[in-house]
CSV table of C-alpha atoms in Angstrom, one decimal:
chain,number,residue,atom,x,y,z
A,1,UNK,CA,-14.5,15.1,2.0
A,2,UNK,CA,-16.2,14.5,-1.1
A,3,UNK,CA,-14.3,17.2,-2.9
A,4,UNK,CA,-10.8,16.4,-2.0
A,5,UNK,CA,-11.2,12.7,-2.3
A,6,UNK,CA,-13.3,13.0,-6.0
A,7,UNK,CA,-10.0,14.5,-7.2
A,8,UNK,CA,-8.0,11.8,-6.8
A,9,UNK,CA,-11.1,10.8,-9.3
A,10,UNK,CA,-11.3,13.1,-11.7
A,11,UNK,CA,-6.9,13.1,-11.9
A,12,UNK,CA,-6.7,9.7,-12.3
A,13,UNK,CA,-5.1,8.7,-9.4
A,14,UNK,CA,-7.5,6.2,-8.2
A,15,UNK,CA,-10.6,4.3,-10.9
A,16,UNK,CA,-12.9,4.9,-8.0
A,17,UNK,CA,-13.7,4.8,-3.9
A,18,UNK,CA,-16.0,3.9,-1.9
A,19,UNK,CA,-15.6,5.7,2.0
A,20,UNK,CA,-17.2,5.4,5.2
A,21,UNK,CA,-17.5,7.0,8.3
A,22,UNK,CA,-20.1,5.9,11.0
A,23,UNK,CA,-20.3,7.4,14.6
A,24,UNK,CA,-22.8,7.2,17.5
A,25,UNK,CA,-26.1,5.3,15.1
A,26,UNK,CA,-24.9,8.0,11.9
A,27,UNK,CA,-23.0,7.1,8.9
A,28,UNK,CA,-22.1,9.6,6.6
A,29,UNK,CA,-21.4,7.8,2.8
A,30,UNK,CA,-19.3,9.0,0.0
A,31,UNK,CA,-18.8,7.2,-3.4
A,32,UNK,CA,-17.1,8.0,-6.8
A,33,UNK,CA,-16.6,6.2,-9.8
A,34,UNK,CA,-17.9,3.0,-7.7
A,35,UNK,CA,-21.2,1.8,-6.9
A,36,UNK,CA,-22.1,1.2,-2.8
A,37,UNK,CA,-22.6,-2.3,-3.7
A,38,UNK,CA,-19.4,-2.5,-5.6
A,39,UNK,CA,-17.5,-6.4,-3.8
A,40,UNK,CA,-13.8,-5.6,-3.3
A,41,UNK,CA,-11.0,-7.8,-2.9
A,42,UNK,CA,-10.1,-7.3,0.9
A,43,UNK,CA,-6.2,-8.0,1.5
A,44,UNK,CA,-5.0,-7.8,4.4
A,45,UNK,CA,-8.1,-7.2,6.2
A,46,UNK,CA,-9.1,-10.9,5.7
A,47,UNK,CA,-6.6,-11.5,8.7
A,48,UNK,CA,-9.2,-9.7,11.3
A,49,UNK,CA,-12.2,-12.0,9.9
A,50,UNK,CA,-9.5,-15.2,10.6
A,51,UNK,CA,-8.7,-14.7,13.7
A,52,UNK,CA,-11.9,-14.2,15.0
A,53,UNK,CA,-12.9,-17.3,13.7
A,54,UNK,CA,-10.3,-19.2,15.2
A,55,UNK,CA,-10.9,-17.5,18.7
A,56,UNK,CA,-14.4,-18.8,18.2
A,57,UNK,CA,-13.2,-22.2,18.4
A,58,UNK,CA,-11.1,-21.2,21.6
A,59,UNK,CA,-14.2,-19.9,23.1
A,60,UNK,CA,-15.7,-23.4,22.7
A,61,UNK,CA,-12.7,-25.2,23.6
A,62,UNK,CA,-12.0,-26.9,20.4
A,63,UNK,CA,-8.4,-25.3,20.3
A,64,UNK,CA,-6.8,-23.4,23.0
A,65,UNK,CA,-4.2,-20.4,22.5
A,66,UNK,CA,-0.9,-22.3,23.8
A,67,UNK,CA,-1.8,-25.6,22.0
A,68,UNK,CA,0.7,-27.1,20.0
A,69,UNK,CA,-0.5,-26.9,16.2
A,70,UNK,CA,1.3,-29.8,14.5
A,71,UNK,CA,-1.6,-31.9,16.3
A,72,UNK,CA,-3.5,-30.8,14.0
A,73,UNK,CA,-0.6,-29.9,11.5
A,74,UNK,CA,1.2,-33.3,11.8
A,75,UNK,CA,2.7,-31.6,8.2
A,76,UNK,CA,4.5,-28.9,10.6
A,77,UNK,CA,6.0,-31.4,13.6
A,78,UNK,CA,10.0,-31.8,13.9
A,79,UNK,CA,10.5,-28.1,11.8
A,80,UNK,CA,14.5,-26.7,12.0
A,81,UNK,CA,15.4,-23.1,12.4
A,82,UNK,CA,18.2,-21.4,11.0
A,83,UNK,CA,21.1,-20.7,13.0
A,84,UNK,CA,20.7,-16.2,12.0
A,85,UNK,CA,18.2,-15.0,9.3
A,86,UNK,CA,22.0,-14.4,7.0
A,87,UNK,CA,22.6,-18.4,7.4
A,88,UNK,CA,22.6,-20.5,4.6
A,89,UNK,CA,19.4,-22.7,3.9
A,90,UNK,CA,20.8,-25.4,5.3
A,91,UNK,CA,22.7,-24.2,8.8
A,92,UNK,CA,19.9,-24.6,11.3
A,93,UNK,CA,19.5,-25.6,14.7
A,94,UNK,CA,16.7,-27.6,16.4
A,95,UNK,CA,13.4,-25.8,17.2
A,96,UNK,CA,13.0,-24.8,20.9
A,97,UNK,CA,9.0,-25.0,21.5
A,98,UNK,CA,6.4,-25.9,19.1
A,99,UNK,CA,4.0,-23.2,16.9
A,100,UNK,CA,1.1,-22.3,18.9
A,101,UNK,CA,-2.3,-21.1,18.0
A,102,UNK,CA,-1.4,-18.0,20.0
A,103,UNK,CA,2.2,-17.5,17.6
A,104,UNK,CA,-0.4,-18.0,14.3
A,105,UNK,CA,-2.4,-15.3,16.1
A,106,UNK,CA,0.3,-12.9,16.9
A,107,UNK,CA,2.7,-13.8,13.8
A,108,UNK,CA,5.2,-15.1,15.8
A,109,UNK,CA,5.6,-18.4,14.7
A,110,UNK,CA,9.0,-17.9,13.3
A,111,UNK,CA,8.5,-17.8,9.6
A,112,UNK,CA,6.7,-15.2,7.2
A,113,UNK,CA,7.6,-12.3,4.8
A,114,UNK,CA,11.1,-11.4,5.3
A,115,UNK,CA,11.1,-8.1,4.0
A,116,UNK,CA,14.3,-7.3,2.7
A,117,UNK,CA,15.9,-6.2,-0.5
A,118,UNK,CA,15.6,-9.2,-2.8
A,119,UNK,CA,18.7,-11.2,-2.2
A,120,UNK,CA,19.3,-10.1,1.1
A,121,UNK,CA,19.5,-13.0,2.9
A,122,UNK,CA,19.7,-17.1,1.5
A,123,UNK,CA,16.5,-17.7,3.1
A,124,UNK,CA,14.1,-15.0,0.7
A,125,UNK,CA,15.6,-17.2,-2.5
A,126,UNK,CA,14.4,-20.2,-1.0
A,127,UNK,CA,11.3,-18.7,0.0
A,128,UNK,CA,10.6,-17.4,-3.6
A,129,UNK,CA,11.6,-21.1,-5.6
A,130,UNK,CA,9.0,-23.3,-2.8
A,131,UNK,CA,6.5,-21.0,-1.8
A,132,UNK,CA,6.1,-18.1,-5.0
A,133,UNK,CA,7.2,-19.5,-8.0
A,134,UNK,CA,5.9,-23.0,-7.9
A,135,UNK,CA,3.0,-22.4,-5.4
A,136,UNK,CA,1.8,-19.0,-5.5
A,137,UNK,CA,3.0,-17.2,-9.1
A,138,UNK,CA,5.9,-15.8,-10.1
A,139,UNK,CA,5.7,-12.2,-8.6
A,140,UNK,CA,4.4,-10.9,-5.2
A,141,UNK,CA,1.7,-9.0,-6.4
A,142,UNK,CA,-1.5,-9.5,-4.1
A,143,UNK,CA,-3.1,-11.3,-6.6
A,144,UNK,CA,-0.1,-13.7,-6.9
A,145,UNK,CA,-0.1,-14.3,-3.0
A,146,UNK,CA,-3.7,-14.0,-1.8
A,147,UNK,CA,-4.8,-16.7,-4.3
A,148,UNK,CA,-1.9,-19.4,-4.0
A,149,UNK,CA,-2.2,-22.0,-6.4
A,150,UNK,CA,-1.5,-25.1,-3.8
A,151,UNK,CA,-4.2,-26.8,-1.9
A,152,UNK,CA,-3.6,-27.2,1.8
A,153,UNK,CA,-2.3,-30.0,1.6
A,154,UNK,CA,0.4,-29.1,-0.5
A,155,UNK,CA,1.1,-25.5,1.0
A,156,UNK,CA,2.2,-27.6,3.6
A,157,UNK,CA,4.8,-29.9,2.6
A,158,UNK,CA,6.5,-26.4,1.0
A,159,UNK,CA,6.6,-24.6,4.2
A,160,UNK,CA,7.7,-27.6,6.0
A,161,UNK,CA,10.8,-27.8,3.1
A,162,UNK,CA,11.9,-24.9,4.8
A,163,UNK,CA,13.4,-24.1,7.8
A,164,UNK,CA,12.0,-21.1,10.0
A,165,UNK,CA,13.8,-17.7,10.3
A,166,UNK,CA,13.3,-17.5,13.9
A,167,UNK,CA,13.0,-19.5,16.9
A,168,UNK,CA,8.9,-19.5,17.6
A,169,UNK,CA,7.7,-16.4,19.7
A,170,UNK,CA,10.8,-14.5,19.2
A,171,UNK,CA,10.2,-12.3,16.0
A,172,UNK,CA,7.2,-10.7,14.2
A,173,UNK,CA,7.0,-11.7,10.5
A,174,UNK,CA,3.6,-11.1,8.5
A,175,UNK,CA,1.4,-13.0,7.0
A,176,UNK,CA,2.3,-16.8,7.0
A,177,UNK,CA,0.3,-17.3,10.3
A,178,UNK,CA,-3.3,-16.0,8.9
A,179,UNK,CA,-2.9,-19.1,6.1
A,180,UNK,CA,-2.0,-21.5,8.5
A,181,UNK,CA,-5.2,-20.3,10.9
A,182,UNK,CA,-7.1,-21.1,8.4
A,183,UNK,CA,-6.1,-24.7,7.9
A,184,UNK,CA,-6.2,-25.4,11.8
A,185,UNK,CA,-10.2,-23.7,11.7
A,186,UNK,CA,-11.3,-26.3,8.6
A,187,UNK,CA,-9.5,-29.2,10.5
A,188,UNK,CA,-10.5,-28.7,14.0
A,189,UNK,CA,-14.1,-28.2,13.0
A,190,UNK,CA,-14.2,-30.5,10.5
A,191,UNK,CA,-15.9,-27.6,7.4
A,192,UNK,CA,-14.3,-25.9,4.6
A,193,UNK,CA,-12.4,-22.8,6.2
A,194,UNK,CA,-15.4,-20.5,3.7
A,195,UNK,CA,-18.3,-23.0,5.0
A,196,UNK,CA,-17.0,-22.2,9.1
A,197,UNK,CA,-17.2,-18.8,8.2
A,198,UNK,CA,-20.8,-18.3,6.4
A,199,UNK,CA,-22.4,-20.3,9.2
A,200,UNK,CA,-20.5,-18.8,12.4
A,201,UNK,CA,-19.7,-15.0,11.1
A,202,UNK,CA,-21.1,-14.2,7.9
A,203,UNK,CA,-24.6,-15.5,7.7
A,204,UNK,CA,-25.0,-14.1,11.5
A,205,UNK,CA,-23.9,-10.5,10.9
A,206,UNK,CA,-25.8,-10.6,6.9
A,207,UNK,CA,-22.4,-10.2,5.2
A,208,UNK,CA,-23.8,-12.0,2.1
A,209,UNK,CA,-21.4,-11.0,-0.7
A,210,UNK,CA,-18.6,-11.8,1.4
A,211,UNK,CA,-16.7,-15.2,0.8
A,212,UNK,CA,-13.5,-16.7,-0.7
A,213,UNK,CA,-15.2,-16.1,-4.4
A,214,UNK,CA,-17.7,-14.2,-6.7
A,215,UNK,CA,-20.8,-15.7,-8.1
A,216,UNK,CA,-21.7,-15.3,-11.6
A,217,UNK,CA,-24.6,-13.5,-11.1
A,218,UNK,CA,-22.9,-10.9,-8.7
A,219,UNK,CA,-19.1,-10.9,-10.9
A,220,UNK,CA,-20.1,-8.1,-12.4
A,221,UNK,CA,-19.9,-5.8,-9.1
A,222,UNK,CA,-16.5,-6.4,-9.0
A,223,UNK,CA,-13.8,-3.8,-9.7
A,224,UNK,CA,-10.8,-4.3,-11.9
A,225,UNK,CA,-8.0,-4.2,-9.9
A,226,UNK,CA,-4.9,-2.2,-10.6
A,227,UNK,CA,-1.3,-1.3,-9.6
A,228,UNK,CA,1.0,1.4,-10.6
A,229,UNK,CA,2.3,1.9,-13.9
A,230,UNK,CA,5.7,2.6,-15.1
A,231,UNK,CA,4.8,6.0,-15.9
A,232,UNK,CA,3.8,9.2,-13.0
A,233,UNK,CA,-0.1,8.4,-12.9
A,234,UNK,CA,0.0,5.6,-14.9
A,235,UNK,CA,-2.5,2.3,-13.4
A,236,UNK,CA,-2.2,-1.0,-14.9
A,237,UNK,CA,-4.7,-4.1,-14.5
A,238,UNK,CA,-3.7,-6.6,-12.2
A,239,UNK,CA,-7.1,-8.5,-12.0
A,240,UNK,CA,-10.3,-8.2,-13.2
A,241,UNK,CA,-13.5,-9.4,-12.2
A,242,UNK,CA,-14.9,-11.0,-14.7
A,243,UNK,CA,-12.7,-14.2,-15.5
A,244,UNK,CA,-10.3,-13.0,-12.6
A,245,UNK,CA,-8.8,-14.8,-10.0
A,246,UNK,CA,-11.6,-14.3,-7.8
A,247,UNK,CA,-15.0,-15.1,-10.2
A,248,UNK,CA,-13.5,-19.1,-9.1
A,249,UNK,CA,-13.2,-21.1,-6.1
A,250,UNK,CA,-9.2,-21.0,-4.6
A,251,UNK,CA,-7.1,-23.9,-4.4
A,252,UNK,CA,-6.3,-22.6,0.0
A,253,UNK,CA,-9.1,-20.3,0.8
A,254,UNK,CA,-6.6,-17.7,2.2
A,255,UNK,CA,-6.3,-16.4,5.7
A,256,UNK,CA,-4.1,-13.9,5.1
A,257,UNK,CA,-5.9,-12.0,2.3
A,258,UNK,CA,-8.3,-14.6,0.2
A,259,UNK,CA,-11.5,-12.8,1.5
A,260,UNK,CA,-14.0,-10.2,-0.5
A,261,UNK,CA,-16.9,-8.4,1.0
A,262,UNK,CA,-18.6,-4.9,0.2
A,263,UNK,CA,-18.5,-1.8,2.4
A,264,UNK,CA,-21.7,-2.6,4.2
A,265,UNK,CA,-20.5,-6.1,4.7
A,266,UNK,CA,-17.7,-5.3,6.3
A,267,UNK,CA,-19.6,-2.4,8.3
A,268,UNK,CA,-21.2,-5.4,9.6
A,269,UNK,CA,-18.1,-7.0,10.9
A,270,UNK,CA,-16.4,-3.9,12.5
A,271,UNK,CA,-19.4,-2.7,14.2
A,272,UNK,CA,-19.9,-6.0,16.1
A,273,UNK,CA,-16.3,-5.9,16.8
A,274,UNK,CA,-17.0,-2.6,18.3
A,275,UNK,CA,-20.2,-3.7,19.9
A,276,UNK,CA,-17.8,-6.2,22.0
A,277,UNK,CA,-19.1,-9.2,20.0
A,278,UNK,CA,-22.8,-8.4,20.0
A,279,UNK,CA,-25.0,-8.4,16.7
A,280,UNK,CA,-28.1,-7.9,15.2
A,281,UNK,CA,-28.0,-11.7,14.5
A,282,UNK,CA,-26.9,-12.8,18.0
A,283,UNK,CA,-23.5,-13.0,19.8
A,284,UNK,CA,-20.7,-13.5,17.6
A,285,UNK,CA,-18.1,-13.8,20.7
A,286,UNK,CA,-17.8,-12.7,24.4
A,287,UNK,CA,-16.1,-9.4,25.0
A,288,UNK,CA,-13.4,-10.8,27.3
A,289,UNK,CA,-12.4,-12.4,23.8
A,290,UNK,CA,-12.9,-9.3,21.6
A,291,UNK,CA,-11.0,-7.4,24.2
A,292,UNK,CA,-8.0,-9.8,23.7
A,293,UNK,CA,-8.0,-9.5,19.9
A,294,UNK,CA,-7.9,-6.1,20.2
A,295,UNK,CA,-5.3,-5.7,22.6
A,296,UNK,CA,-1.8,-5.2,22.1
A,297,UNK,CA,-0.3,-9.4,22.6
A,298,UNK,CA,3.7,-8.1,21.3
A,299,UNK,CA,6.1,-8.7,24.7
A,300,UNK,CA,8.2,-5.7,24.3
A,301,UNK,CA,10.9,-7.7,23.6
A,302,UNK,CA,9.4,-9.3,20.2
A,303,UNK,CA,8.8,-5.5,19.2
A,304,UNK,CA,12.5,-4.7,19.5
A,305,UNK,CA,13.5,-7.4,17.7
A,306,UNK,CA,11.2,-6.9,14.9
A,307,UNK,CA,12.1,-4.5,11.9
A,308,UNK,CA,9.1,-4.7,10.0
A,309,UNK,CA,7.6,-1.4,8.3
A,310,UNK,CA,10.5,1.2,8.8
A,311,UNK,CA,9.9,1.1,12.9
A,312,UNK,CA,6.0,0.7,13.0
A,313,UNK,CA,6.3,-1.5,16.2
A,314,UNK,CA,7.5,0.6,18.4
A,315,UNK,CA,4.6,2.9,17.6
A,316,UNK,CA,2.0,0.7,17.2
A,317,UNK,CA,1.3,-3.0,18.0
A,318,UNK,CA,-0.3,-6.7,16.9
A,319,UNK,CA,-3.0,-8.2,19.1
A,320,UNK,CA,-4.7,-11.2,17.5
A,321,UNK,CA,-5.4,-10.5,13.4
A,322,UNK,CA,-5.2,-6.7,14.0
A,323,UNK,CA,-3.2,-3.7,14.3
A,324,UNK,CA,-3.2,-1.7,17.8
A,325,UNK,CA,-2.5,1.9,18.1
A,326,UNK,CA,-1.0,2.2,21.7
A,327,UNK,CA,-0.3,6.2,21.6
A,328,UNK,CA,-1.5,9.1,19.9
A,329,UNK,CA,0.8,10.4,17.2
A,330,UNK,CA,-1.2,12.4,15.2
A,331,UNK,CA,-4.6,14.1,15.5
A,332,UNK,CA,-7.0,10.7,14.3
A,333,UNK,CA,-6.4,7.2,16.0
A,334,UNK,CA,-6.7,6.9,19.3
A,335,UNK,CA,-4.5,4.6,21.8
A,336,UNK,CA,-6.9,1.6,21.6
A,337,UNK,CA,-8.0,1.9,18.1
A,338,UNK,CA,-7.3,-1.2,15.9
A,339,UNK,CA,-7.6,-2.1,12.3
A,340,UNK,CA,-5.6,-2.8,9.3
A,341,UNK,CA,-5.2,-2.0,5.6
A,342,UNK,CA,-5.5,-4.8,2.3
A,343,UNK,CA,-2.9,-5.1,-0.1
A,344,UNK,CA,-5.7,-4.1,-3.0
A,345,UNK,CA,-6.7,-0.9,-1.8
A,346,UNK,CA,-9.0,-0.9,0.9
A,347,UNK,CA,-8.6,0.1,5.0
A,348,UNK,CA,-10.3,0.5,7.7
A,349,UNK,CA,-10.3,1.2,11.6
A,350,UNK,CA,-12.3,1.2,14.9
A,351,UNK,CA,-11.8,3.5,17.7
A,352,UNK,CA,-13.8,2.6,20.5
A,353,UNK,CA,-12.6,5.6,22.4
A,354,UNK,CA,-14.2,7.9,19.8
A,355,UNK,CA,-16.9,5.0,18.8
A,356,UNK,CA,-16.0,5.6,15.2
A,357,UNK,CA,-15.7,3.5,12.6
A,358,UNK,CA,-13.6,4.5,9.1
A,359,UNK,CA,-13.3,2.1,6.4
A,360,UNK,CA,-11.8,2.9,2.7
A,361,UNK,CA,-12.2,0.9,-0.3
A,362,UNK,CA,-10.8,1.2,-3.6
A,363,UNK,CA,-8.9,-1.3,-5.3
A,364,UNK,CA,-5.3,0.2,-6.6
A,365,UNK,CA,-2.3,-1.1,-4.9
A,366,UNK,CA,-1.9,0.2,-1.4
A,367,UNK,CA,1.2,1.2,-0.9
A,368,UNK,CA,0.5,3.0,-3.4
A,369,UNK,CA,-2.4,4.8,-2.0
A,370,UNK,CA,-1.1,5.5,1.7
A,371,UNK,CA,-1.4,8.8,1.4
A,372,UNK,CA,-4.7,8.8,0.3
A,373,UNK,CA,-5.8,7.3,3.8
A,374,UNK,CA,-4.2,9.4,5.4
A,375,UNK,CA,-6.1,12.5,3.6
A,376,UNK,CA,-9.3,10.6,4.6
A,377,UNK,CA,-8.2,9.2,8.3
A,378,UNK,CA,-7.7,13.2,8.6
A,379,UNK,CA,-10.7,14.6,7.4
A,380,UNK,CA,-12.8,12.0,9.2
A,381,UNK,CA,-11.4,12.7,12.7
A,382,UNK,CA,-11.4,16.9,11.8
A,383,UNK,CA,-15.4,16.1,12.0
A,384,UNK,CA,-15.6,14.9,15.3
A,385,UNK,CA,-17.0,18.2,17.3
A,386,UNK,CA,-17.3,17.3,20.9
C-alpha cells in the first residue's frame, strides 16, 4: 500500500496522505508527506458528525423526525415551490407539507445543489446571486461554500428569497439540509452548534482537534489546501492554514462541510459508529438510532427521481448524514457499509459486515482524487484473508 500510494507522492499528484485501515482491535498506518497529527479540513464528511447530533436530540425528545422545522425556523414558514425545476424564478406553486427534521436528514427538503451545467435552469442563477456571490464567495470552491460568509440569521432570509426546486420529500438535492441541521441543533438546545458538539460528541469520544476552527497554537498542523491547476499535474493553493479560512471562527459553523478533525479523531467517531453508539467515554447514542442513520431512508421513488452523481442512487443510497451501499459492485464495500467523502480530499467508510474501517485524508480537491480512493478502497479490502 505504501508503495503505490507514495507515488502519487513522489509524482506530484497529491502534497501528502495520511491512510487508515483498522480491523478486528488492528490498525495498520500509512503516512507521506504528512504528519499523523496533521488537522484536515473535513468536507463532506462533517454531514455524518451533524446528523448524529441532531438524532441525539431525537433521542431525548427535544426534536422528533417528522416535526415541522419552521417552529424553530419561523425564517422558513410559508416557502413557494416552483411549478418544474426549468420554471422561471418566479412561477411557483404553494408548498404541499412543511420541511421536516427527517427531509434535513435525508436531503429531501426540496432545495439544494442543483447540479447542472451552469445556466441550465433559472433557478441555479438565482441560487448563485443570493446564496454564492453575496453570502458564500464568488466561486463554488469548498472553501467558498463550507465557510459562508452569512451568520444564521442571515443564511436564512436568502434561502427563504427563494423558492424550492421540489415539493418537500420528493427529490434528493445535497447539501443545503446539513446547514440547516445545524441551525435547528443550536436553537433547540439553546448552545452554539460547535459548543453542542464538544460537550455531547467530541469531548466524549477525545476528538480534541476537531471543531469549526484551528487554534493558534495547533494552526501550524494544518495543510495547505489545493485544487487542480490549469496545467496536467499542476496543484494550485486554495487555502492555507495559517491566516486561512479556518485559523478563525465562521460566521454559520457549517453542517454540511465546516468541520476539521485529524485521522485519529475521526477514528474515534467511526469506530463508535461501528460500535452501535458505544465509546470509551460512554454511550454516544442507542443502536436502534445508529441503525437508522445507517440505513438506507430513500423511498424508491425519491431515488428514481433523483439524477444526482451520473446514476449513484440507484446503486447506492442516503440514510441520515451518510451514504449506504445496498449491493456489492465491486470487490470492497459491502451492502451495509456507509460513509462519505469531503470536498478537500479526505474519505472514509465503515463496513460492519467486514468490521473494517478505511479512512483517507489528503487535502487536494476530490473529484479530483477519486481515483486515488479507489486504488486504496482496493488494496485495503485485497488484505482481508478470511
Amino acid at each position: 500500500m505504501h508503495d503505490v500510494l507514495s507515488g502519487y507522492v513522489d509524482r506530484g499528484e497529491l502534497p501528502g496522505y495520511v491512510a487508515l485501515v483498522a480491523r478486528r482491535g488492528a490498525v495498520h498506518l500509512d503516512c507521506s508527506g504528512y504528519e499523523r497529527d496533521a488537522i484536515f479540513r473535513l468536507g463532506s464528511m462533517s454531514k455524518a458528525i451533524a446528523a448524529l447530533a441532531a438524532l441525539i436530540l431525537v433521542e431525548e425528545g427535544m426534536i422528533r423526525l417528522e416535526d415541522p422545522v419552521d417552529g424553530l425556523l419561523p425564517e422558513l414558514a410559508g416557502l413557494r415551490v416552483l411549478r418544474s425545476i426549468a420554471s422561471p424564478v418566479d412561477d411557483t406553486v404553494p408548498v404541499a407539507r412543511p420541511i421536516t427534521v427527517r427531509d434535513l436528514l435525508t436531503f429531501t427538503l426540496g432545495t439544494g445543489m442543483v447540479l447542472a451545467a451552469p445556466g441550465t435552469y433559472p433557478i441555479q442563477d438565482a441560487m448563485q446571486r443570493s446564496l454564492y456571490d453575496a453570502g458564500m464567495g464568488r466561486d463554488r470552491s469548498p472553501a467558498a461554500v463550507f465557510r459562508p460568509r452569512s451568520d444564521a440569521g442571515e443564511y436564512l432570509r436568502r434561502l427563504a428569497s427563494l423558492p424550492l426546486v421540489h415539493q418537500p420529500g420528493e427529490v434528493w438535492l445535497y447539501n443545503t439540509g446539513s446547514d440547516l441541521l445545524g441551525i435547528v441543533i443550536a436553537r433547540a438546545s439553546g448552545q452554539s452548534f460547535g459548543d453542542f458538539l464538544k460537550e455531547r460528541i467530541f469531548n466524549p469520544l477525545g476528538m480534541h482537534d476537531s471543531g469549526f476552527w484551528v487554534k493558534p497554537e495547533k494552526i501550524a498542523r494544518v495543510p495547505i489546501a489545493y485544487a487542480r491547476g490549469d496545467r496536467p499535474g499542476e496543484l494550485k493553493v486554495e487555502d492555507h492554514g495559517a491566516g486561512g479560512l479556518f485559523s478563525r471562527p465562521p460566521d454559520l459553523e457549517s453542517g454540511a462541510g465546516g468541520l476539521v478533525a485529524t485521522l485519529d479523531d475521526f477514528l474515534l467517531f467511526a469506530r463508535m459508529l461501528l460500535d452501535h453508539g458505544a465509546s470509551a467515554g460512554g454511550r454516544i447514542v442507542a443502536r436502534p438510532m445508529v441503525e437508522a442513520m445507517t440505513a438506507d431512508q430513500l423511498p424508491a421513488e425519491v431515488k428514481a427521481r433523483s439524477t444526482w452523481n451520473a446514476g449513484w442512487l440507484p446503486i447506492d443510497s442516503w440514510g441520515f448524514g451518510v451514504g449506504v451501499v445496498t449491493r456489492r459492485y465491486d470487490g470492497t464495500l459491502s451492502p451495509g457499509a456507509y460513509g462519505w467523502n469531503g470536498g478537500f480530499g479526505t474519505m472514509w467508510r465503515s463496513d460492519p459486515k467486514e468490521d473494517i474501517v478505511v479512512i483517507f485524508m489528503t487535502q487536494v480537491t476530490a473529484s479530483e482524487i477519486l481515483p486515488v480512493f479507489g486504488v486504496f478502497l482496493n488494496m485495503a479490502y485485497a488484505a482481508i484473508d478470511d
